[in-house]
């Protein structure tokens, strides 16, 4: 079977704009959560926003005005990823370039704003850009238009597993020879008053409004829920033989992918992690690797009680004692973009042979029997997993190996 190379990375995260800034924040274990004035009046008023976000400067005012925030993030991340891969869209065969991205909700910010216009003004004042801006598929559509990518084009929605699912499907397209290059990953911009009120009503958000930086606490005994984040991660995938032939830098390889469903509950994971274990086993089998080969797991690790416990049980039962990280201690939970951003962090960890820390892990929950890194830790490992779990019981796992 052909193996698939990661040749480009692009990130827009609460830790910074760009891969270098994002990775520096994660390696330092610097939490990005802060009070969010746009959420005044909400039960939870903290979030992880992308700092210093200026879409007019990054995309041009006319272009930025016609894009929802989730598409803006994706385009900026994709530009970085394509440049990082050393590809020139002016010279590639667009019909052989695919775009597979993930998001959970499209553009709720645009919907809420235009609903306000409808109620306070009239239907005649609603923007004709409402649908072109907020439809989830516009994430891939806008990216294709940006780069002249006329191959397979789709958006995957598996809730908080969306970014991971998208990368897995992108890999499949390459293995099936449907494409030569795929831009893949995920983007999300769901920090709006209505969405956050919904999460708060479900009881999934941390209530540490008086101490935002300490709010996202994966695997800590005092964790009380996640902090919502926003941003995007885009990876450029190619067959390794093609990447090597054109002299590209191979940053890592996507060696395996597994997906499953709990078929258990709309929001809670199966208590024993039954579905997640199936996805991990599938990814390892796909990679031709053993559980004992895994040196690092970039965990979903949302800091909700049930999620962390179920995930820890699977890792301990299946993999034994690899080093585990949840980068959500820094970035918060980027929802449909989380898996893509964490996949990029997994690649960077493999490149540098370092396991990034889990921020805010002061007292590990004894019920979570996994070895969680609390500082950036040098280690020798050739195989790392990036796992994601979504509402609806959808699980996705990627296996990355060193280049």
GROMACS .gro file of C-alpha atoms in nm:
model
  403
    1UNK     CA    1   0.000   0.000   0.000
    2UNK     CA    2   0.126   0.351  -0.082
    3UNK     CA    3   0.213   0.557   0.217
    4UNK     CA    4   0.090   0.913   0.256
    5UNK     CA    5   0.311   1.207   0.346
    6UNK     CA    6   0.234   1.525   0.532
    7UNK     CA    7   0.423   1.794   0.341
    8UNK     CA    8   0.259   2.112   0.467
    9UNK     CA    9   0.109   2.253   0.786
   10UNK     CA   10  -0.095   2.566   0.852
   11UNK     CA   11  -0.246   2.674   1.184
   12UNK     CA   12  -0.465   2.949   1.321
   13UNK     CA   13  -0.528   2.879   1.690
   14UNK     CA   14  -0.589   3.051   2.022
   15UNK     CA   15  -0.216   3.002   2.086
   16UNK     CA   16  -0.129   3.220   1.787
   17UNK     CA   17  -0.162   3.279   1.414
   18UNK     CA   18   0.072   3.050   1.223
   19UNK     CA   19   0.231   2.715   1.297
   20UNK     CA   20   0.535   2.855   1.477
   21UNK     CA   21   0.332   3.072   1.714
   22UNK     CA   22   0.077   2.798   1.783
   23UNK     CA   23   0.340   2.535   1.852
   24UNK     CA   24   0.539   2.770   2.075
   25UNK     CA   25   0.230   2.831   2.289
   26UNK     CA   26   0.156   2.461   2.317
   27UNK     CA   27   0.513   2.364   2.396
   28UNK     CA   28   0.522   2.628   2.668
   29UNK     CA   29   0.189   2.510   2.810
   30UNK     CA   30   0.054   2.866   2.798
   31UNK     CA   31  -0.327   2.863   2.846
   32UNK     CA   32  -0.512   3.089   2.605
   33UNK     CA   33  -0.847   3.111   2.785
   34UNK     CA   34  -0.967   3.459   2.882
   35UNK     CA   35  -1.282   3.651   2.962
   36UNK     CA   36  -1.480   3.713   2.643
   37UNK     CA   37  -1.678   4.041   2.630
   38UNK     CA   38  -1.895   3.908   2.346
   39UNK     CA   39  -2.042   3.660   2.596
   40UNK     CA   40  -2.154   3.915   2.857
   41UNK     CA   41  -2.488   3.801   2.996
   42UNK     CA   42  -2.415   3.434   2.921
   43UNK     CA   43  -2.380   3.180   3.203
   44UNK     CA   44  -2.019   3.119   3.090
   45UNK     CA   45  -1.814   3.418   2.975
   46UNK     CA   46  -1.476   3.264   2.897
   47UNK     CA   47  -1.337   3.134   2.569
   48UNK     CA   48  -1.019   3.075   2.372
   49UNK     CA   49  -1.018   3.326   2.088
   50UNK     CA   50  -0.758   3.359   1.813
   51UNK     CA   51  -0.546   3.654   1.931
   52UNK     CA   52  -0.506   3.969   1.721
   53UNK     CA   53  -0.730   3.836   1.445
   54UNK     CA   54  -0.746   4.095   1.163
   55UNK     CA   55  -0.910   3.936   0.857
   56UNK     CA   56  -0.897   4.258   0.656
   57UNK     CA   57  -0.519   4.266   0.687
   58UNK     CA   58  -0.479   3.894   0.619
   59UNK     CA   59  -0.731   3.847   0.339
   60UNK     CA   60  -0.817   4.194   0.214
   61UNK     CA   61  -1.127   4.382   0.331
   62UNK     CA   62  -1.347   4.292   0.032
   63UNK     CA   63  -1.269   3.919   0.055
   64UNK     CA   64  -1.295   3.908   0.433
   65UNK     CA   65  -1.635   4.081   0.427
   66UNK     CA   66  -1.778   3.801   0.215
   67UNK     CA   67  -1.657   3.517   0.439
   68UNK     CA   68  -1.778   3.387   0.772
   69UNK     CA   69  -1.511   3.366   1.038
   70UNK     CA   70  -1.475   2.987   0.997
   71UNK     CA   71  -1.387   3.027   0.629
   72UNK     CA   72  -1.146   3.310   0.706
   73UNK     CA   73  -0.954   3.089   0.947
   74UNK     CA   74  -0.938   2.807   0.692
   75UNK     CA   75  -0.804   3.021   0.410
   76UNK     CA   76  -0.527   3.169   0.622
   77UNK     CA   77  -0.426   2.824   0.749
   78UNK     CA   78  -0.444   2.675   0.399
   79UNK     CA   79  -0.224   2.947   0.252
   80UNK     CA   80   0.040   2.869   0.512
   81UNK     CA   81   0.012   2.494   0.452
   82UNK     CA   82   0.047   2.523   0.073
   83UNK     CA   83   0.348   2.752   0.109
   84UNK     CA   84   0.499   2.518   0.366
   85UNK     CA   85   0.460   2.229   0.122
   86UNK     CA   86   0.647   2.422  -0.147
   87UNK     CA   87   0.356   2.391  -0.388
   88UNK     CA   88   0.255   2.654  -0.642
   89UNK     CA   89  -0.117   2.647  -0.729
   90UNK     CA   90  -0.041   2.835  -1.049
   91UNK     CA   91   0.140   2.530  -1.182
   92UNK     CA   92  -0.053   2.234  -1.046
   93UNK     CA   93  -0.322   2.031  -1.222
   94UNK     CA   94  -0.625   2.150  -1.026
   95UNK     CA   95  -0.832   1.848  -1.127
   96UNK     CA   96  -0.591   1.631  -0.926
   97UNK     CA   97  -0.610   1.850  -0.615
   98UNK     CA   98  -0.881   1.775  -0.359
   99UNK     CA   99  -1.010   1.962  -0.057
  100UNK     CA  100  -1.153   1.770   0.239
  101UNK     CA  101  -1.221   1.978   0.548
  102UNK     CA  102  -1.423   1.929   0.864
  103UNK     CA  103  -1.643   2.152   1.077
  104UNK     CA  104  -1.926   2.094   1.319
  105UNK     CA  105  -2.157   2.386   1.255
  106UNK     CA  106  -2.065   2.613   0.962
  107UNK     CA  107  -2.119   2.979   1.038
  108UNK     CA  108  -2.352   3.028   1.336
  109UNK     CA  109  -2.216   3.381   1.386
  110UNK     CA  110  -2.353   3.486   1.049
  111UNK     CA  111  -2.688   3.318   1.120
  112UNK     CA  112  -2.726   3.490   1.457
  113UNK     CA  113  -2.632   3.830   1.315
  114UNK     CA  114  -2.874   3.803   1.024
  115UNK     CA  115  -3.152   3.677   1.250
  116UNK     CA  116  -3.104   3.994   1.453
  117UNK     CA  117  -3.139   4.197   1.132
  118UNK     CA  118  -3.457   4.007   1.044
  119UNK     CA  119  -3.617   4.070   1.383
  120UNK     CA  120  -3.502   4.429   1.438
  121UNK     CA  121  -3.530   4.555   1.078
  122UNK     CA  122  -3.702   4.351   0.806
  123UNK     CA  123  -3.655   4.051   0.576
  124UNK     CA  124  -3.551   4.298   0.307
  125UNK     CA  125  -3.245   4.392   0.509
  126UNK     CA  126  -3.116   4.035   0.543
  127UNK     CA  127  -2.785   3.994   0.358
  128UNK     CA  128  -2.787   3.805   0.028
  129UNK     CA  129  -2.459   3.660   0.152
  130UNK     CA  130  -2.632   3.481   0.443
  131UNK     CA  131  -2.630   3.136   0.285
  132UNK     CA  132  -2.303   3.162   0.089
  133UNK     CA  133  -2.134   3.260   0.412
  134UNK     CA  134  -2.284   3.017   0.662
  135UNK     CA  135  -2.332   2.687   0.478
  136UNK     CA  136  -2.080   2.432   0.609
  137UNK     CA  137  -1.975   2.320   0.260
  138UNK     CA  138  -1.850   2.671   0.187
  139UNK     CA  139  -1.543   2.583   0.392
  140UNK     CA  140  -1.423   2.353   0.116
  141UNK     CA  141  -1.583   2.555  -0.163
  142UNK     CA  142  -1.404   2.877  -0.070
  143UNK     CA  143  -1.075   2.693  -0.024
  144UNK     CA  144  -1.108   2.537  -0.369
  145UNK     CA  145  -1.175   2.877  -0.525
  146UNK     CA  146  -0.873   3.022  -0.348
  147UNK     CA  147  -0.635   2.763  -0.492
  148UNK     CA  148  -0.801   2.649  -0.814
  149UNK     CA  149  -0.851   2.301  -0.671
  150UNK     CA  150  -1.114   2.136  -0.892
  151UNK     CA  151  -1.079   1.779  -0.769
  152UNK     CA  152  -1.300   1.609  -0.505
  153UNK     CA  153  -1.436   1.869  -0.266
  154UNK     CA  154  -1.626   1.805   0.054
  155UNK     CA  155  -1.688   1.897   0.416
  156UNK     CA  156  -1.714   1.631   0.682
  157UNK     CA  157  -1.936   1.683   0.986
  158UNK     CA  158  -1.873   1.436   1.269
  159UNK     CA  159  -1.901   1.697   1.545
  160UNK     CA  160  -1.576   1.720   1.741
  161UNK     CA  161  -1.419   1.441   1.537
  162UNK     CA  162  -1.470   1.631   1.210
  163UNK     CA  163  -1.110   1.741   1.153
  164UNK     CA  164  -0.975   1.393   1.218
  165UNK     CA  165  -1.240   1.231   0.998
  166UNK     CA  166  -1.155   1.474   0.716
  167UNK     CA  167  -0.785   1.385   0.726
  168UNK     CA  168  -0.870   1.017   0.722
  169UNK     CA  169  -1.093   1.056   0.417
  170UNK     CA  170  -0.830   1.270   0.245
  171UNK     CA  171  -0.582   0.990   0.294
  172UNK     CA  172  -0.828   0.745   0.141
  173UNK     CA  173  -0.866   0.966  -0.169
  174UNK     CA  174  -0.490   0.955  -0.221
  175UNK     CA  175  -0.472   0.580  -0.169
  176UNK     CA  176  -0.750   0.534  -0.425
  177UNK     CA  177  -0.560   0.756  -0.671
  178UNK     CA  178  -0.849   1.003  -0.691
  179UNK     CA  179  -0.607   1.289  -0.624
  180UNK     CA  180  -0.237   1.371  -0.618
  181UNK     CA  181  -0.263   1.642  -0.351
  182UNK     CA  182  -0.530   1.701  -0.086
  183UNK     CA  183  -0.571   2.003   0.139
  184UNK     CA  184  -0.733   1.870   0.452
  185UNK     CA  185  -0.809   1.956   0.813
  186UNK     CA  186  -1.079   2.156   0.982
  187UNK     CA  187  -1.200   2.498   1.088
  188UNK     CA  188  -1.449   2.624   1.344
  189UNK     CA  189  -1.591   2.953   1.474
  190UNK     CA  190  -1.874   2.863   1.712
  191UNK     CA  191  -1.812   3.106   1.997
  192UNK     CA  192  -2.143   3.291   1.969
  193UNK     CA  193  -2.393   3.381   2.244
  194UNK     CA  194  -2.652   3.127   2.126
  195UNK     CA  195  -2.410   2.833   2.082
  196UNK     CA  196  -2.238   2.904   2.411
  197UNK     CA  197  -2.572   2.926   2.590
  198UNK     CA  198  -2.656   2.585   2.448
  199UNK     CA  199  -2.328   2.433   2.566
  200UNK     CA  200  -2.374   2.592   2.908
  201UNK     CA  201  -2.725   2.451   2.937
  202UNK     CA  202  -2.585   2.105   2.866
  203UNK     CA  203  -2.334   2.148   3.147
  204UNK     CA  204  -2.032   2.084   2.928
  205UNK     CA  205  -1.846   2.414   2.986
  206UNK     CA  206  -1.605   2.501   3.264
  207UNK     CA  207  -1.750   2.756   3.507
  208UNK     CA  208  -1.416   2.898   3.625
  209UNK     CA  209  -1.506   3.246   3.506
  210UNK     CA  210  -1.307   3.395   3.796
  211UNK     CA  211  -0.987   3.220   3.678
  212UNK     CA  212  -1.005   3.170   3.300
  213UNK     CA  213  -0.642   3.063   3.250
  214UNK     CA  214  -0.695   2.769   3.484
  215UNK     CA  215  -1.031   2.667   3.340
  216UNK     CA  216  -0.930   2.403   3.083
  217UNK     CA  217  -0.791   2.117   3.296
  218UNK     CA  218  -0.777   1.787   3.103
  219UNK     CA  219  -0.730   1.481   3.325
  220UNK     CA  220  -0.710   1.696   3.641
  221UNK     CA  221  -0.913   1.584   3.940
  222UNK     CA  222  -1.077   1.930   3.955
  223UNK     CA  223  -1.175   1.954   3.588
  224UNK     CA  224  -1.528   2.084   3.535
  225UNK     CA  225  -1.575   2.102   3.160
  226UNK     CA  226  -1.419   2.244   2.846
  227UNK     CA  227  -1.346   2.596   2.728
  228UNK     CA  228  -1.466   2.663   2.375
  229UNK     CA  229  -1.200   2.765   2.126
  230UNK     CA  230  -1.183   2.865   1.760
  231UNK     CA  231  -0.939   2.835   1.473
  232UNK     CA  232  -0.824   2.609   1.193
  233UNK     CA  233  -0.564   2.350   1.102
  234UNK     CA  234  -0.479   2.249   0.745
  235UNK     CA  235  -0.243   1.974   0.631
  236UNK     CA  236  -0.117   1.907   0.280
  237UNK     CA  237  -0.114   1.536   0.202
  238UNK     CA  238   0.053   1.364  -0.093
  239UNK     CA  239   0.168   1.015  -0.173
  240UNK     CA  240   0.520   0.984  -0.035
  241UNK     CA  241   0.659   0.874  -0.369
  242UNK     CA  242   0.527   1.193  -0.530
  243UNK     CA  243   0.654   1.413  -0.251
  244UNK     CA  244   1.001   1.262  -0.266
  245UNK     CA  245   1.007   1.287  -0.645
  246UNK     CA  246   0.950   1.661  -0.635
  247UNK     CA  247   1.201   1.708  -0.354
  248UNK     CA  248   0.946   1.808  -0.091
  249UNK     CA  249   1.012   1.789   0.279
  250UNK     CA  250   0.815   1.503   0.432
  251UNK     CA  251   0.719   1.613   0.782
  252UNK     CA  252   0.554   1.285   0.884
  253UNK     CA  253   0.347   1.005   0.740
  254UNK     CA  254  -0.021   0.926   0.788
  255UNK     CA  255   0.020   0.557   0.848
  256UNK     CA  256  -0.328   0.462   0.964
  257UNK     CA  257  -0.685   0.576   1.019
  258UNK     CA  258  -0.974   0.426   1.210
  259UNK     CA  259  -1.334   0.537   1.266
  260UNK     CA  260  -1.626   0.402   1.464
  261UNK     CA  261  -1.954   0.485   1.637
  262UNK     CA  262  -2.047   0.423   2.000
  263UNK     CA  263  -2.419   0.393   1.911
  264UNK     CA  264  -2.476   0.470   2.277
  265UNK     CA  265  -2.584   0.829   2.363
  266UNK     CA  266  -2.628   1.169   2.195
  267UNK     CA  267  -2.359   1.343   2.399
  268UNK     CA  268  -2.190   1.104   2.644
  269UNK     CA  269  -1.921   0.861   2.531
  270UNK     CA  270  -1.961   0.493   2.605
  271UNK     CA  271  -1.832   0.460   2.964
  272UNK     CA  272  -1.580   0.194   2.866
  273UNK     CA  273  -1.477   0.374   2.549
  274UNK     CA  274  -1.593   0.081   2.341
  275UNK     CA  275  -1.617   0.280   2.018
  276UNK     CA  276  -1.293   0.470   2.070
  277UNK     CA  277  -1.107   0.145   2.130
  278UNK     CA  278  -1.242   0.006   1.803
  279UNK     CA  279  -1.121   0.317   1.617
  280UNK     CA  280  -0.776   0.293   1.777
  281UNK     CA  281  -0.747  -0.074   1.693
  282UNK     CA  282  -0.850  -0.002   1.334
  283UNK     CA  283  -0.592   0.276   1.300
  284UNK     CA  284  -0.316   0.051   1.434
  285UNK     CA  285  -0.415  -0.238   1.209
  286UNK     CA  286  -0.426   0.000   0.912
  287UNK     CA  287  -0.075   0.118   1.001
  288UNK     CA  288   0.052  -0.237   1.047
  289UNK     CA  289   0.160  -0.153   1.401
  290UNK     CA  290   0.114  -0.299   1.747
  291UNK     CA  291  -0.033  -0.115   2.048
  292UNK     CA  292   0.308  -0.142   2.213
  293UNK     CA  293   0.461   0.061   1.928
  294UNK     CA  294   0.272   0.377   2.030
  295UNK     CA  295   0.498   0.632   2.197
  296UNK     CA  296   0.259   0.925   2.230
  297UNK     CA  297  -0.114   0.990   2.225
  298UNK     CA  298  -0.248   1.336   2.154
  299UNK     CA  299  -0.573   1.271   2.335
  300UNK     CA  300  -0.913   1.423   2.273
  301UNK     CA  301  -0.897   1.519   2.642
  302UNK     CA  302  -1.176   1.775   2.664
  303UNK     CA  303  -1.163   1.813   3.044
  304UNK     CA  304  -1.518   1.686   3.082
  305UNK     CA  305  -1.544   1.415   3.346
  306UNK     CA  306  -1.695   1.141   3.133
  307UNK     CA  307  -1.482   1.200   2.823
  308UNK     CA  308  -1.146   1.201   3.000
  309UNK     CA  309  -1.234   0.896   3.204
  310UNK     CA  310  -1.353   0.691   2.908
  311UNK     CA  311  -1.053   0.789   2.696
  312UNK     CA  312  -0.805   0.714   2.975
  313UNK     CA  313  -0.959   0.369   3.020
  314UNK     CA  314  -0.909   0.290   2.652
  315UNK     CA  315  -0.550   0.414   2.640
  316UNK     CA  316  -0.455   0.224   2.956
  317UNK     CA  317  -0.633  -0.094   2.850
  318UNK     CA  318  -0.517  -0.101   2.488
  319UNK     CA  319  -0.185   0.081   2.475
  320UNK     CA  320  -0.040   0.035   2.821
  321UNK     CA  321   0.164   0.333   2.931
  322UNK     CA  322   0.248   0.577   2.650
  323UNK     CA  323   0.287   0.947   2.724
  324UNK     CA  324  -0.046   1.126   2.682
  325UNK     CA  325  -0.114   1.493   2.612
  326UNK     CA  326  -0.423   1.703   2.576
  327UNK     CA  327  -0.329   2.030   2.408
  328UNK     CA  328  -0.677   2.160   2.494
  329UNK     CA  329  -0.526   2.279   2.822
  330UNK     CA  330  -0.371   2.553   2.606
  331UNK     CA  331  -0.609   2.600   2.314
  332UNK     CA  332  -0.941   2.505   2.465
  333UNK     CA  333  -1.169   2.284   2.259
  334UNK     CA  334  -1.180   2.384   1.893
  335UNK     CA  335  -1.476   2.152   1.833
  336UNK     CA  336  -1.486   2.053   1.464
  337UNK     CA  337  -1.136   2.192   1.410
  338UNK     CA  338  -0.987   2.022   1.716
  339UNK     CA  339  -0.879   1.701   1.544
  340UNK     CA  340  -0.706   1.887   1.261
  341UNK     CA  341  -0.515   2.119   1.491
  342UNK     CA  342  -0.417   1.831   1.718
  343UNK     CA  343  -0.304   1.625   1.419
  344UNK     CA  344  -0.070   1.909   1.327
  345UNK     CA  345   0.062   1.920   1.684
  346UNK     CA  346   0.117   1.544   1.669
  347UNK     CA  347   0.323   1.584   1.351
  348UNK     CA  348   0.530   1.858   1.514
  349UNK     CA  349   0.589   1.641   1.819
  350UNK     CA  350   0.713   1.357   1.599
  351UNK     CA  351   0.944   1.592   1.410
  352UNK     CA  352   1.100   1.732   1.725
  353UNK     CA  353   1.072   1.412   1.929
  354UNK     CA  354   0.896   1.596   2.205
  355UNK     CA  355   0.569   1.532   2.386
  356UNK     CA  356   0.401   1.864   2.462
  357UNK     CA  357   0.261   1.928   2.809
  358UNK     CA  358  -0.097   1.928   2.930
  359UNK     CA  359  -0.156   2.269   3.083
  360UNK     CA  360  -0.332   2.302   3.419
  361UNK     CA  361  -0.278   1.942   3.523
  362UNK     CA  362  -0.203   2.005   3.890
  363UNK     CA  363  -0.350   1.692   4.049
  364UNK     CA  364  -0.403   1.402   3.808
  365UNK     CA  365  -0.736   1.228   3.852
  366UNK     CA  366  -0.646   0.887   4.002
  367UNK     CA  367  -0.935   0.735   3.808
  368UNK     CA  368  -0.759   0.827   3.482
  369UNK     CA  369  -0.483   0.568   3.479
  370UNK     CA  370  -0.264   0.722   3.212
  371UNK     CA  371   0.074   0.890   3.218
  372UNK     CA  372   0.004   1.251   3.122
  373UNK     CA  373   0.293   1.482   3.031
  374UNK     CA  374   0.293   1.801   3.238
  375UNK     CA  375   0.609   1.948   3.086
  376UNK     CA  376   0.750   1.934   2.735
  377UNK     CA  377   0.921   1.596   2.742
  378UNK     CA  378   1.188   1.467   2.507
  379UNK     CA  379   1.126   1.107   2.407
  380UNK     CA  380   1.218   0.866   2.132
  381UNK     CA  381   0.910   0.750   1.947
  382UNK     CA  382   0.822   0.665   1.587
  383UNK     CA  383   0.446   0.626   1.618
  384UNK     CA  384   0.191   0.866   1.766
  385UNK     CA  385  -0.189   0.865   1.771
  386UNK     CA  386  -0.425   1.159   1.753
  387UNK     CA  387  -0.773   1.071   1.876
  388UNK     CA  388  -1.107   1.249   1.857
  389UNK     CA  389  -1.456   1.186   1.990
  390UNK     CA  390  -1.774   1.365   1.885
  391UNK     CA  391  -2.131   1.414   2.000
  392UNK     CA  392  -2.336   1.133   1.855
  393UNK     CA  393  -2.069   0.885   1.957
  394UNK     CA  394  -1.848   0.935   1.653
  395UNK     CA  395  -1.482   0.844   1.700
  396UNK     CA  396  -1.182   0.892   1.471
  397UNK     CA  397  -0.814   0.813   1.521
  398UNK     CA  398  -0.509   0.890   1.307
  399UNK     CA  399  -0.174   0.712   1.334
  400UNK     CA  400   0.129   0.919   1.236
  401UNK     CA  401   0.484   0.793   1.192
  402UNK     CA  402   0.813   0.975   1.155
  403UNK     CA  403   0.929   1.068   0.809
   0.00000   0.00000   0.00000
